[in-house]
Coordinates of C-alpha atoms in Angstrom, one line a residue:
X1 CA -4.3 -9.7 23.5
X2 CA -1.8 -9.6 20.4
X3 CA -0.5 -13.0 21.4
X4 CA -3.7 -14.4 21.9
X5 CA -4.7 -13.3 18.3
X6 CA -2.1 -14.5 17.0
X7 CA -2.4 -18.2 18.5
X8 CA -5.7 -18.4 17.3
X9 CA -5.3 -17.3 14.0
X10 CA -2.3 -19.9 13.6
X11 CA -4.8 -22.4 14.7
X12 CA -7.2 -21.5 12.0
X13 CA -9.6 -19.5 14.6
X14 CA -9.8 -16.6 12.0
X15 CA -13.1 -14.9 13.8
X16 CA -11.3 -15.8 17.3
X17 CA -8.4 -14.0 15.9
X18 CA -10.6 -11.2 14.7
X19 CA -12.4 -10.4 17.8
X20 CA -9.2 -10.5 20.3
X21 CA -8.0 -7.7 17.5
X22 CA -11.1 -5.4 17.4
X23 CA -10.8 -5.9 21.4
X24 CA -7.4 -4.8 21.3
X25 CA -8.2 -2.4 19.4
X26 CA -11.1 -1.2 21.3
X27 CA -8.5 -0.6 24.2
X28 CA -6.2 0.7 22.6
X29 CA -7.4 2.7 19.0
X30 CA -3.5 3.7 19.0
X31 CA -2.5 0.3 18.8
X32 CA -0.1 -0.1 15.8
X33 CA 0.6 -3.7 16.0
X34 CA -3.3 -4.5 17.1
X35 CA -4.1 -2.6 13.7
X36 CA -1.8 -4.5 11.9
X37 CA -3.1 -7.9 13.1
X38 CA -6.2 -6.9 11.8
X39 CA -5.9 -5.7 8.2
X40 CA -3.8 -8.1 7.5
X41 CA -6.7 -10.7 8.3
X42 CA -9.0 -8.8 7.0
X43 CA -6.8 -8.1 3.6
X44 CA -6.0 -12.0 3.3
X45 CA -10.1 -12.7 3.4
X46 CA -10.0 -9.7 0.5
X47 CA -12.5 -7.6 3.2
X48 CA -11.5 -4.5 1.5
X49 CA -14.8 -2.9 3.8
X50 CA -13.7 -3.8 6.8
X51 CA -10.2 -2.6 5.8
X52 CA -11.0 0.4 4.7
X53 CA -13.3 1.3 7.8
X54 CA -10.9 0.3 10.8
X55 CA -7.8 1.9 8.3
X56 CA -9.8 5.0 7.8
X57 CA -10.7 4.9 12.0
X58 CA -7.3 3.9 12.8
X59 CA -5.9 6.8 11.0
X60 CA -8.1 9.4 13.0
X61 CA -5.5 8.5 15.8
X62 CA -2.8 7.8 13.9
X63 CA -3.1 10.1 10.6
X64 CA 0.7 9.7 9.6
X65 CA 0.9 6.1 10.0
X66 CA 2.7 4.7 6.7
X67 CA 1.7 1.1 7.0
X68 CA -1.9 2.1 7.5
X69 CA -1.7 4.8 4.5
X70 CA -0.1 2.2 2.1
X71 CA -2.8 -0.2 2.9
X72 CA -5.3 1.8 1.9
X73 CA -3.9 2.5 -1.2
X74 CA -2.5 -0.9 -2.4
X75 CA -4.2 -3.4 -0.4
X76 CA -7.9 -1.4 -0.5
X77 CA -8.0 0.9 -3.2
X78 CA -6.1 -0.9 -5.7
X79 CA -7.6 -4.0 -6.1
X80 CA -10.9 -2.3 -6.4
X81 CA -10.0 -0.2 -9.4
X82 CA -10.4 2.7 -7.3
X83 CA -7.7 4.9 -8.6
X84 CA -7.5 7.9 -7.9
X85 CA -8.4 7.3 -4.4
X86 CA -5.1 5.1 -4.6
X87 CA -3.4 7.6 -6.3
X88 CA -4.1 10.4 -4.1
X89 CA -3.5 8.2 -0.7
X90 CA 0.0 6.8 -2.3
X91 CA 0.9 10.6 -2.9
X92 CA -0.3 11.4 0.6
X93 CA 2.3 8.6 1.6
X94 CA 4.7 10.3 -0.3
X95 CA 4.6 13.4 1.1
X96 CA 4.7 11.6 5.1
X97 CA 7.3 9.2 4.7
X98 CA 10.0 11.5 2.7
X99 CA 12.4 10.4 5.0
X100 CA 11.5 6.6 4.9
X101 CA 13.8 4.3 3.7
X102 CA 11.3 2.7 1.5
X103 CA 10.2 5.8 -0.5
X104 CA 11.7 4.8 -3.7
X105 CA 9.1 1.7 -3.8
X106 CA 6.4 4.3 -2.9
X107 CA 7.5 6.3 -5.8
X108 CA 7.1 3.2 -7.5
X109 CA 3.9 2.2 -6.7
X110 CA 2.8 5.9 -7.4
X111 CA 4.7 5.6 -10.9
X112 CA 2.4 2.3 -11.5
X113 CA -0.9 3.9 -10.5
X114 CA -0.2 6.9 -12.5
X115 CA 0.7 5.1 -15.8
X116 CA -2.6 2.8 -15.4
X117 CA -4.5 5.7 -15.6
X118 CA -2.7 7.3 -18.6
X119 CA -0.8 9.8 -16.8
X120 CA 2.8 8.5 -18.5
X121 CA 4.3 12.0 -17.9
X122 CA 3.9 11.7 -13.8
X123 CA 4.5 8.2 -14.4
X124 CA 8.0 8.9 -15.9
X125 CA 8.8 11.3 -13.0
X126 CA 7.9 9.1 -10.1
X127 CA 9.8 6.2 -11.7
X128 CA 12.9 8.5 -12.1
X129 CA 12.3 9.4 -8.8
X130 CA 12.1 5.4 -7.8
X131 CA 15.3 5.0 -9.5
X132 CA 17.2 7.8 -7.5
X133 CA 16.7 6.3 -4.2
X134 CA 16.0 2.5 -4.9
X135 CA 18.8 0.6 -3.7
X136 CA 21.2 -1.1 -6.0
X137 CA 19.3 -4.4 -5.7
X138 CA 16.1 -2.9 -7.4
X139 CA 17.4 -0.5 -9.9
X140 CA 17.4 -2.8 -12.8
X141 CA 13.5 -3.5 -11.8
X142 CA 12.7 0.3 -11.7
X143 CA 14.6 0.9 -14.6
X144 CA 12.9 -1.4 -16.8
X145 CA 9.5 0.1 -15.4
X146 CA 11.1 3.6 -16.9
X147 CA 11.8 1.9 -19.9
X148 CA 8.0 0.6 -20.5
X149 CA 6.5 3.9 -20.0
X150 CA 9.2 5.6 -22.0
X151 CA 8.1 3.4 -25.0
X152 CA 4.3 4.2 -23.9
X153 CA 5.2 7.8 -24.2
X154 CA 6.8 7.1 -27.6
X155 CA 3.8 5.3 -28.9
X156 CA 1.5 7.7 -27.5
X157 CA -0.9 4.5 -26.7
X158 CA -2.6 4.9 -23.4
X159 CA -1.5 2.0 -20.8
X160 CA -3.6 -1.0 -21.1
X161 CA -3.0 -2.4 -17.3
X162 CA -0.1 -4.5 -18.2
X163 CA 2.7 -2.7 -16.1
X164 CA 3.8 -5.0 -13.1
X165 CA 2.0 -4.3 -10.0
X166 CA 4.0 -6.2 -7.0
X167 CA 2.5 -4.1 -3.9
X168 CA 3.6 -6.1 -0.9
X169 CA 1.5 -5.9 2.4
X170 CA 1.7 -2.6 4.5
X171 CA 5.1 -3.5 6.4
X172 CA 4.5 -3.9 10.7
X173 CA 5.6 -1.3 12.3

């Protein structure tokens, strides 16, 4: 099936593509990679429904799956202005994936959602806590994000939307 979905959707067969994944998905709701064929059609058509029905279905089996988690919050919730349903799912990733290797962009992301909607004091925190575990590659990135809330906190000006927001696709498993 995977193969098959794939093919087509190379081809340009996107509701090919889309059926052989809901069927693979139909036979197996466990299906991590048949999940991930899907949302990632469905989030490059910006189908935040669909997403967020087969996410929130696919997490009934799966409930601690990260990729599925931080689609909902970056790739669904996000982009809709739905914040603190982003918020909330984003700390719910935090809280599954401590031992990831990519928490320190989920604390970023967290750090992001929290400053958009004012919160500059959990901003700060989940920034610092970016910084901690970020490798060295991405420290200077996190650092200046602790730098512009830092000078939000200074101003007291509530945050107008214009801290960087570079959410990259839920990663396949």
């Amino acid at each position: 099936y995977l193969i098959k979905a794939q093919l087509a959707r190379s081809q340009g067969q996107v509701d090919e593509a889309r059926s052989i994944y809901q069927q693979a998905l139909e036979r197996n709701p466990a299906s991590g990679d048949a999940w991930t064929g899907l949302a990632d059609l469905l989030v490059a058509q910006g189908n935040y429904t669909d997403v967020e029905t087969i996410t929130l279905n696919f997490l009934q089996t799966n409930p601690n799956y990260l990729p599925a988690l931080r689609t909902l919050a970056r790739n669904v919730y996000f982009p809709q202005n739905r914040l603190t349903e982003a918020i909330a799912t984003q700390q719910q990733v935090i809280q599954v994936g401590a031992t990831d290797p990519n928490i320190w962009d989920d604390h970023r992301v967290l750090a992001i959602l929290l400053a958009q909607t004012g919160q500059l004091s959990g901003a700060l925190q989940e920034a610092q806590a970016a910084l901690n575990t970020a490798p060295q590659d991405r420290q200077a990135e996190i650092q200046s994000l602790i730098d512009q809330i830092q000078a939000q906190l200074g101003l007291n000006t509530p945050v107008s939307g214009t801290l960087p927001f570079s959410a990259p696709p839920a990663a396949a498993p």
